[in-house]
């Protein structure tokens, strides 16, 4: 029969008490046996003239009496000591069982909490009791392990959700260009196509392939953003925004859109490639969904411990209740899914949201009363070490 830890601990403590009692009894017996009997016989005539009692030779019968008393005492010692040892051992066993249960109670709590945990319930934690000892350290270690498991499960679920979303969106969005290419091929090859018809078919297939390539590129970037940012580096949202505005300057001028920028240093720590795509998507979205004679306003700054990027644009009026829909993949400003011939994919704001979440940031999007959007993103700011002189830009 396998004993529990409590039973083994109680048996060990009881055995120690029994061994100590037996050793004490045996040592007492040996010491008493080795000690000679002292018999003193005083002179019955009383003290001498100086008042001192005188010792006289011991009679033989007194020595024999002392030996018999010692033998009787030693013979009575063993059963009495054995009975006392048995009683003490029984009491020690009971106390050892109670003490072992008290000592092992935190371990039972930890074991019970571990049994209740599963992949669907990782929020419970083992209580850490005071004072700080080995058991409280064990509870803290188990809690740290549970924290790491919960983070790993959350990352796994996020990756699986990203894969499922990627598969669903790719299947949905690639169906139309594939159907277009297949139809163009079937119609053209149904008969004897001329050179012009073959060239037209090749152009349709090429357009469909280009659209599929853009869709896959966008979905891959979205999946990468949802998986989380990679190695972090020091960056400045103001510098990244300035580069994005410089790249879009000609496009804004051609569309008659004014760009007003007030760029204050906004240092952050993140993945530069994703941050560049975040700002580039916001600028592209503000220009794409605008109108001639409109404008966009861009601002970067720091507010407390956060680096803030704000961008607003004029454009089509959007119902405030439907603003959050714009963050869904393949949805554009008029809240319909993107067609194969649309100039944009409808992934811009979805990618922006994924990149923001990967950097533990916050995204706020609101509809402007006269049309267009106001988008604010704040990320954890890095300590600023350079000049905070604002940079103002105006382009038309």
PDB file of N, CA and C in Angstrom, residues 251-299:
ATOM      1  N   UNK A 251       0.845  63.568 -55.101  1.00  0.00           N
ATOM      2  CA  UNK A 251      -0.505  63.032 -55.226  1.00  0.00           C
ATOM      3  C   UNK A 251      -1.528  63.986 -54.630  1.00  0.00           C
ATOM      4  N   UNK A 252      -1.215  64.596 -53.475  1.00  0.00           N
ATOM      5  CA  UNK A 252      -2.132  65.545 -52.856  1.00  0.00           C
ATOM      6  C   UNK A 252      -2.287  66.790 -53.724  1.00  0.00           C
ATOM      7  N   UNK A 253      -1.167  67.274 -54.290  1.00  0.00           N
ATOM      8  CA  UNK A 253      -1.244  68.458 -55.148  1.00  0.00           C
ATOM      9  C   UNK A 253      -2.060  68.185 -56.403  1.00  0.00           C
ATOM     10  N   UNK A 254      -1.878  66.997 -56.982  1.00  0.00           N
ATOM     11  CA  UNK A 254      -2.640  66.658 -58.185  1.00  0.00           C
ATOM     12  C   UNK A 254      -4.133  66.569 -57.897  1.00  0.00           C
ATOM     13  N   UNK A 255      -4.500  66.135 -56.688  1.00  0.00           N
ATOM     14  CA  UNK A 255      -5.918  66.016 -56.338  1.00  0.00           C
ATOM     15  C   UNK A 255      -6.482  67.298 -55.761  1.00  0.00           C
ATOM     16  N   UNK A 256      -5.663  68.355 -55.618  1.00  0.00           N
ATOM     17  CA  UNK A 256      -6.148  69.609 -55.061  1.00  0.00           C
ATOM     18  C   UNK A 256      -6.483  69.509 -53.584  1.00  0.00           C
ATOM     19  N   UNK A 257      -5.725  68.730 -52.854  1.00  0.00           N
ATOM     20  CA  UNK A 257      -5.977  68.527 -51.426  1.00  0.00           C
ATOM     21  C   UNK A 257      -4.866  69.203 -50.634  1.00  0.00           C
ATOM     22  N   UNK A 258      -5.245  70.072 -49.702  1.00  0.00           N
ATOM     23  CA  UNK A 258      -4.280  70.774 -48.866  1.00  0.00           C
ATOM     24  C   UNK A 258      -3.869  69.893 -47.688  1.00  0.00           C
ATOM     25  N   UNK A 259      -2.577  69.902 -47.393  1.00  0.00           N
ATOM     26  CA  UNK A 259      -2.047  69.116 -46.281  1.00  0.00           C
ATOM     27  C   UNK A 259      -1.485  70.078 -45.243  1.00  0.00           C
ATOM     28  N   UNK A 260      -2.034  70.048 -44.055  1.00  0.00           N
ATOM     29  CA  UNK A 260      -1.546  70.886 -42.959  1.00  0.00           C
ATOM     30  C   UNK A 260      -1.020  69.962 -41.870  1.00  0.00           C
ATOM     31  N   UNK A 261       0.262  70.141 -41.567  1.00  0.00           N
ATOM     32  CA  UNK A 261       0.895  69.239 -40.602  1.00  0.00           C
ATOM     33  C   UNK A 261       1.597  70.027 -39.516  1.00  0.00           C
ATOM     34  N   UNK A 262       1.420  69.605 -38.317  1.00  0.00           N
ATOM     35  CA  UNK A 262       2.144  70.167 -37.174  1.00  0.00           C
ATOM     36  C   UNK A 262       2.788  68.985 -36.461  1.00  0.00           C
ATOM     37  N   UNK A 263       4.056  68.795 -36.723  1.00  0.00           N
ATOM     38  CA  UNK A 263       4.747  67.588 -36.286  1.00  0.00           C
ATOM     39  C   UNK A 263       5.712  67.910 -35.153  1.00  0.00           C
ATOM     40  N   UNK A 264       5.313  67.540 -33.969  1.00  0.00           N
ATOM     41  CA  UNK A 264       6.193  67.618 -32.806  1.00  0.00           C
ATOM     42  C   UNK A 264       6.813  66.242 -32.564  1.00  0.00           C
ATOM     43  N   UNK A 265       8.020  66.189 -32.013  1.00  0.00           N
ATOM     44  CA  UNK A 265       8.649  64.882 -31.769  1.00  0.00           C
ATOM     45  C   UNK A 265       7.742  63.974 -30.935  1.00  0.00           C
ATOM     46  N   UNK A 266       7.618  62.747 -31.383  1.00  0.00           N
ATOM     47  CA  UNK A 266       6.813  61.744 -30.681  1.00  0.00           C
ATOM     48  C   UNK A 266       7.598  60.434 -30.675  1.00  0.00           C
ATOM     49  N   UNK A 267       8.645  60.334 -29.859  1.00  0.00           N
ATOM     50  CA  UNK A 267       9.500  59.135 -29.879  1.00  0.00           C
ATOM     51  C   UNK A 267       8.780  57.917 -29.312  1.00  0.00           C
ATOM     52  N   UNK A 268       8.968  56.808 -29.980  1.00  0.00           N
ATOM     53  CA  UNK A 268       8.377  55.537 -29.552  1.00  0.00           C
ATOM     54  C   UNK A 268       9.407  54.433 -29.738  1.00  0.00           C
ATOM     55  N   UNK A 269       9.058  53.248 -29.272  1.00  0.00           N
ATOM     56  CA  UNK A 269       9.852  52.046 -29.508  1.00  0.00           C
ATOM     57  C   UNK A 269       8.958  51.031 -30.194  1.00  0.00           C
ATOM     58  N   UNK A 270       9.323  50.638 -31.412  1.00  0.00           N
ATOM     59  CA  UNK A 270       8.479  49.718 -32.157  1.00  0.00           C
ATOM     60  C   UNK A 270       9.208  49.152 -33.353  1.00  0.00           C
ATOM     61  N   UNK A 271       8.464  48.451 -34.196  1.00  0.00           N
ATOM     62  CA  UNK A 271       9.028  47.892 -35.420  1.00  0.00           C
ATOM     63  C   UNK A 271       8.879  48.942 -36.520  1.00  0.00           C
ATOM     64  N   UNK A 272       9.972  49.501 -37.013  1.00  0.00           N
ATOM     65  CA  UNK A 272       9.879  50.615 -37.959  1.00  0.00           C
ATOM     66  C   UNK A 272       9.060  50.302 -39.204  1.00  0.00           C
ATOM     67  N   UNK A 273       9.190  49.095 -39.755  1.00  0.00           N
ATOM     68  CA  UNK A 273       8.460  48.767 -40.983  1.00  0.00           C
ATOM     69  C   UNK A 273       6.956  48.845 -40.756  1.00  0.00           C
ATOM     70  N   UNK A 274       6.490  48.291 -39.636  1.00  0.00           N
ATOM     71  CA  UNK A 274       5.061  48.332 -39.350  1.00  0.00           C
ATOM     72  C   UNK A 274       4.600  49.756 -39.046  1.00  0.00           C
ATOM     73  N   UNK A 275       5.423  50.529 -38.339  1.00  0.00           N
ATOM     74  CA  UNK A 275       5.040  51.914 -38.053  1.00  0.00           C
ATOM     75  C   UNK A 275       4.960  52.739 -39.333  1.00  0.00           C
ATOM     76  N   UNK A 276       5.877  52.502 -40.262  1.00  0.00           N
ATOM     77  CA  UNK A 276       5.816  53.208 -41.544  1.00  0.00           C
ATOM     78  C   UNK A 276       4.550  52.833 -42.303  1.00  0.00           C
ATOM     79  N   UNK A 277       4.170  51.544 -42.268  1.00  0.00           N
ATOM     80  CA  UNK A 277       2.955  51.139 -42.945  1.00  0.00           C
ATOM     81  C   UNK A 277       1.722  51.725 -42.252  1.00  0.00           C
ATOM     82  N   UNK A 278       1.754  51.822 -40.934  1.00  0.00           N
ATOM     83  CA  UNK A 278       0.633  52.420 -40.203  1.00  0.00           C
ATOM     84  C   UNK A 278       0.395  53.856 -40.650  1.00  0.00           C
ATOM     85  N   UNK A 279       1.474  54.670 -40.632  1.00  0.00           N
ATOM     86  CA  UNK A 279       1.331  56.074 -41.029  1.00  0.00           C
ATOM     87  C   UNK A 279       0.994  56.170 -42.517  1.00  0.00           C
ATOM     88  N   UNK A 280       1.650  55.348 -43.351  1.00  0.00           N
ATOM     89  CA  UNK A 280       1.373  55.394 -44.783  1.00  0.00           C
ATOM     90  C   UNK A 280      -0.063  55.044 -45.102  1.00  0.00           C
ATOM     91  N   UNK A 281      -0.638  54.057 -44.423  1.00  0.00           N
ATOM     92  CA  UNK A 281      -2.028  53.700 -44.658  1.00  0.00           C
ATOM     93  C   UNK A 281      -2.979  54.817 -44.246  1.00  0.00           C
ATOM     94  N   UNK A 282      -2.668  55.490 -43.133  1.00  0.00           N
ATOM     95  CA  UNK A 282      -3.531  56.588 -42.701  1.00  0.00           C
ATOM     96  C   UNK A 282      -3.489  57.745 -43.697  1.00  0.00           C
ATOM     97  N   UNK A 283      -2.298  58.092 -44.161  1.00  0.00           N
ATOM     98  CA  UNK A 283      -2.182  59.173 -45.149  1.00  0.00           C
ATOM     99  C   UNK A 283      -2.866  58.771 -46.457  1.00  0.00           C
ATOM    100  N   UNK A 284      -2.654  57.541 -46.909  1.00  0.00           N
ATOM    101  CA  UNK A 284      -3.292  57.072 -48.138  1.00  0.00           C
ATOM    102  C   UNK A 284      -4.802  57.070 -48.003  1.00  0.00           C
ATOM    103  N   UNK A 285      -5.309  56.644 -46.853  1.00  0.00           N
ATOM    104  CA  UNK A 285      -6.754  56.620 -46.639  1.00  0.00           C
ATOM    105  C   UNK A 285      -7.331  58.032 -46.637  1.00  0.00           C
ATOM    106  N   UNK A 286      -6.596  58.979 -46.002  1.00  0.00           N
ATOM    107  CA  UNK A 286      -7.077  60.365 -45.947  1.00  0.00           C
ATOM    108  C   UNK A 286      -7.108  61.002 -47.325  1.00  0.00           C
ATOM    109  N   UNK A 287      -6.166  60.646 -48.203  1.00  0.00           N
ATOM    110  CA  UNK A 287      -6.159  61.194 -49.553  1.00  0.00           C
ATOM    111  C   UNK A 287      -7.148  60.472 -50.463  1.00  0.00           C
ATOM    112  N   UNK A 288      -7.241  59.177 -50.341  1.00  0.00           N
ATOM    113  CA  UNK A 288      -8.097  58.395 -51.236  1.00  0.00           C
ATOM    114  C   UNK A 288      -9.566  58.746 -51.028  1.00  0.00           C
ATOM    115  N   UNK A 289      -9.979  58.856 -49.767  1.00  0.00           N
ATOM    116  CA  UNK A 289     -11.383  59.118 -49.469  1.00  0.00           C
ATOM    117  C   UNK A 289     -11.580  60.600 -49.155  1.00  0.00           C
ATOM    118  N   UNK A 290     -11.176  61.444 -50.081  1.00  0.00           N
ATOM    119  CA  UNK A 290     -11.288  62.895 -49.940  1.00  0.00           C
ATOM    120  C   UNK A 290     -11.911  63.433 -51.222  1.00  0.00           C
ATOM    121  N   UNK A 291     -11.970  64.721 -51.350  1.00  0.00           N
ATOM    122  CA  UNK A 291     -12.531  65.323 -52.566  1.00  0.00           C
ATOM    123  C   UNK A 291     -11.688  66.530 -52.950  1.00  0.00           C
ATOM    124  N   UNK A 292     -11.825  66.923 -54.172  1.00  0.00           N
ATOM    125  CA  UNK A 292     -11.060  68.064 -54.675  1.00  0.00           C
ATOM    126  C   UNK A 292     -11.405  69.306 -53.871  1.00  0.00           C
ATOM    127  N   UNK A 293     -10.344  70.026 -53.452  1.00  0.00           N
ATOM    128  CA  UNK A 293     -10.547  71.201 -52.620  1.00  0.00           C
ATOM    129  C   UNK A 293     -10.602  70.880 -51.135  1.00  0.00           C
ATOM    130  N   UNK A 294     -10.485  69.615 -50.797  1.00  0.00           N
ATOM    131  CA  UNK A 294     -10.509  69.228 -49.391  1.00  0.00           C
ATOM    132  C   UNK A 294      -9.154  69.412 -48.738  1.00  0.00           C
ATOM    133  N   UNK A 295      -9.020  68.886 -47.563  1.00  0.00           N
ATOM    134  CA  UNK A 295      -7.751  69.016 -46.845  1.00  0.00           C
ATOM    135  C   UNK A 295      -7.604  67.849 -45.865  1.00  0.00           C
ATOM    136  N   UNK A 296      -6.383  67.643 -45.426  1.00  0.00           N
ATOM    137  CA  UNK A 296      -6.102  66.724 -44.326  1.00  0.00           C
ATOM    138  C   UNK A 296      -5.240  67.463 -43.310  1.00  0.00           C
ATOM    139  N   UNK A 297      -5.423  67.129 -42.051  1.00  0.00           N
ATOM    140  CA  UNK A 297      -4.684  67.746 -40.949  1.00  0.00           C
ATOM    141  C   UNK A 297      -3.963  66.637 -40.199  1.00  0.00           C
ATOM    142  N   UNK A 298      -2.649  66.785 -40.054  1.00  0.00           N
ATOM    143  CA  UNK A 298      -1.826  65.767 -39.405  1.00  0.00           C
ATOM    144  C   UNK A 298      -1.081  66.422 -38.248  1.00  0.00           C
ATOM    145  N   UNK A 299      -1.051  65.725 -37.117  1.00  0.00           N
ATOM    146  CA  UNK A 299      -0.372  66.254 -35.932  1.00  0.00           C
ATOM    147  C   UNK A 299       0.268  65.098 -35.172  1.00  0.00           C
TER     148      UNK A 299
END
